[in-house]
Every structure is written in C-alpha cells, then in structure tokens.
Amino acid sequence: MGLIGGIARTAVVAGTATAVSNRVSRRQGNRWAEKDQQAQDAADADAYRQQQSDQQQGYPPQQGYPPQQGYPPQQGYAPPPQQAAAPSQDDMIAQLQKLGELKAAGVLTEEEFAAQKAKILGS
C-alpha cells in the first residue's frame, strides 16, 4: 500500500482511538456521578432518620442554621478540545491536494471528498 493508503489508515485509526477514549471518559464520569448521587442519598436518609428519632424522643427541631446543601455534582466528561488556529492559505491548498490524490486513488468516495473539502474551506 502506498503513502496515500498509509495516511488514510492512520487517519482512521486516530479517529477510532479518539472516539473510544471519549466514550471511556464519558462512561467513567457517569459512574462517578452515580456514586456521588448514592452517597448524597445515603446522607439524606441518615439525616431524615436522625430527625425522626429526635422527634420521637421529644427533642425540639433544630433551628438557627439553614439546611445544608451538598456540592453540585461534578461534570463527568472532559472539556471539548480547543479549536486549532485557522490554517494558512498554503495549508489549505496542501490539504486540498492530498484530498484530490486520495479521491483519484479511490480511497475517498465523491461524498467523502465533498464533505472534507467543505470542512477545509469552511475552517
């Protein structure tokens, strides 16, 4: 396989690795958020049981302090990557030439070529 095929394969592998990494991060973040919620629910249940116990023993309700608020749940995902600076005119021309070569070699379909071309010219 020539240089163009190697470039195309590298692009596919890099895209797949990024997608897998993002999914793993998102899933792990959701698990952490779920554990935080379970801990908060348990703390709320303990506080409720203590309040019920105090009322049964005849203690007056506690006053003077507002109800405690927990920390807001943390976001369970990584921030989106920073946008790269706009490519220069020479970079755009080089990218378009590579796309043309990939299309001519049959690596890209007409639709893929048009989508990538629009992406390069739109950035």
C-alpha positions as a printed NumPy array, in Angstrom:
array([[  0.   ,   0.   ,   0.   ],
       [  1.352,   3.376,  -0.904],
       [  1.778,   6.568,   1.011],
       [ -1.815,   7.651,   0.498],
       [ -3.208,   4.386,   1.822],
       [ -0.958,   4.655,   4.863],
       [ -2.168,   8.194,   5.511],
       [ -5.793,   7.122,   5.183],
       [ -5.25 ,   4.178,   7.539],
       [ -3.562,   6.439,  10.098],
       [ -6.487,   8.873,   9.952],
       [ -8.989,   6.07 ,  10.534],
       [ -7.003,   4.65 ,  13.463],
       [ -6.618,   8.087,  15.066],
       [-10.329,   8.802,  14.697],
       [-11.261,   5.446,  16.206],
       [ -8.879,   5.933,  19.128],
       [-10.363,   9.369,  19.837],
       [-13.919,   8.026,  19.771],
       [-13.052,   5.154,  22.127],
       [-11.211,   7.475,  24.507],
       [-14.163,   9.884,  24.652],
       [-16.6  ,   7.052,  25.315],
       [-14.45 ,   5.661,  28.14 ],
       [-14.166,   9.114,  29.73 ],
       [-17.905,   9.699,  29.481],
       [-18.732,   6.283,  30.936],
       [-16.316,   6.719,  33.825],
       [-17.696,  10.172,  34.56 ],
       [-21.235,   8.795,  34.641],
       [-20.148,   6.127,  37.131],
       [-18.583,   8.757,  39.394],
       [-21.691,  10.902,  39.221],
       [-23.819,   7.878,  40.112],
       [-21.619,   7.093,  43.142],
       [-21.809,  10.728,  44.28 ],
       [-25.599,  10.622,  43.987],
       [-25.775,   7.389,  46.002],
       [-23.609,   8.906,  48.738],
       [-25.822,  12.009,  48.836],
       [-28.964,   9.846,  49.017],
       [-27.474,   7.862,  51.915],
       [-26.566,  11.065,  53.782],
       [-30.084,  12.431,  53.257],
       [-31.59 ,   9.181,  54.561],
       [-29.36 ,   9.295,  57.665],
       [-30.341,  12.896,  58.363],
       [-34.032,  12.026,  57.99 ],
       [-33.71 ,   9.06 ,  60.367],
       [-31.93 ,  11.25 ,  62.923],
       [-34.643,  13.897,  62.673],
       [-37.361,  11.269,  63.135],
       [-35.516,   9.815,  66.131],
       [-35.166,  13.266,  67.718],
       [-38.878,  13.951,  67.276],
       [-39.83 ,  10.614,  68.847],
       [-37.658,  11.355,  71.89 ],
       [-39.305,  14.729,  72.343],
       [-36.43 ,  16.963,  71.272],
       [-37.446,  20.222,  69.633],
       [-36.416,  20.592,  65.99 ],
       [-33.02 ,  22.156,  65.46 ],
       [-33.127,  25.778,  64.437],
       [-30.718,  28.563,  63.677],
       [-28.928,  27.154,  60.673],
       [-30.313,  26.867,  57.163],
       [-30.473,  23.356,  55.731],
       [-27.137,  22.096,  54.492],
       [-26.633,  21.989,  50.757],
       [-24.3  ,  19.486,  49.138],
       [-21.823,  20.393,  46.477],
       [-23.262,  20.402,  42.974],
       [-22.461,  17.228,  41.045],
       [-19.264,  17.388,  39.1  ],
       [-19.386,  17.068,  35.366],
       [-18.498,  13.591,  34.252],
       [-16.799,  14.374,  30.983],
       [-13.703,  16.02 ,  29.669],
       [-13.974,  19.506,  28.171],
       [-14.038,  19.656,  24.383],
       [-10.669,  20.083,  22.691],
       [ -9.556,  23.593,  21.853],
       [-10.08 ,  24.653,  18.252],
       [ -6.861,  24.934,  16.32 ],
       [ -5.93 ,  28.23 ,  14.716],
       [ -7.244,  28.757,  11.196],
       [ -4.942,  27.117,   8.648],
       [ -2.976,  29.338,   6.335],
       [ -3.655,  29.531,   2.601],
       [ -0.724,  27.195,   1.883],
       [ -2.004,  24.64 ,   4.399],
       [ -5.456,  24.664,   2.821],
       [ -4.014,  24.156,  -0.649],
       [ -1.839,  21.276,   0.561],
       [ -4.818,  19.637,   2.283],
       [ -6.979,  20.008,  -0.823],
       [ -4.215,  18.478,  -2.958],
       [ -3.978,  15.495,  -0.601],
       [ -7.742,  15.069,  -0.753],
       [ -7.623,  15.129,  -4.546],
       [ -4.933,  12.465,  -4.535],
       [ -6.949,  10.273,  -2.15 ],
       [-10.03 ,  10.632,  -4.339],
       [ -8.055,   9.868,  -7.515],
       [ -6.61 ,   6.76 ,  -5.865],
       [-10.129,   5.559,  -4.99 ],
       [ -9.628,   5.843,  -1.229],
       [-12.344,   8.521,  -0.879],
       [-15.805,   8.491,  -2.397],
       [-17.27 ,  11.589,  -4.025],
       [-19.396,  12.277,  -0.91 ],
       [-16.43 ,  11.918,   1.454],
       [-14.346,  14.153,  -0.789],
       [-17.054,  16.831,  -0.868],
       [-17.524,  16.702,   2.911],
       [-13.803,  17.023,   3.643],
       [-13.415,  19.769,   1.069],
       [-16.244,  21.756,   2.664],
       [-14.669,  21.229,   6.079],
       [-11.296,  22.561,   4.914],
       [-12.763,  25.544,   3.094],
       [-15.174,  26.323,   5.931],
       [-12.457,  26.47 ,   8.616]])
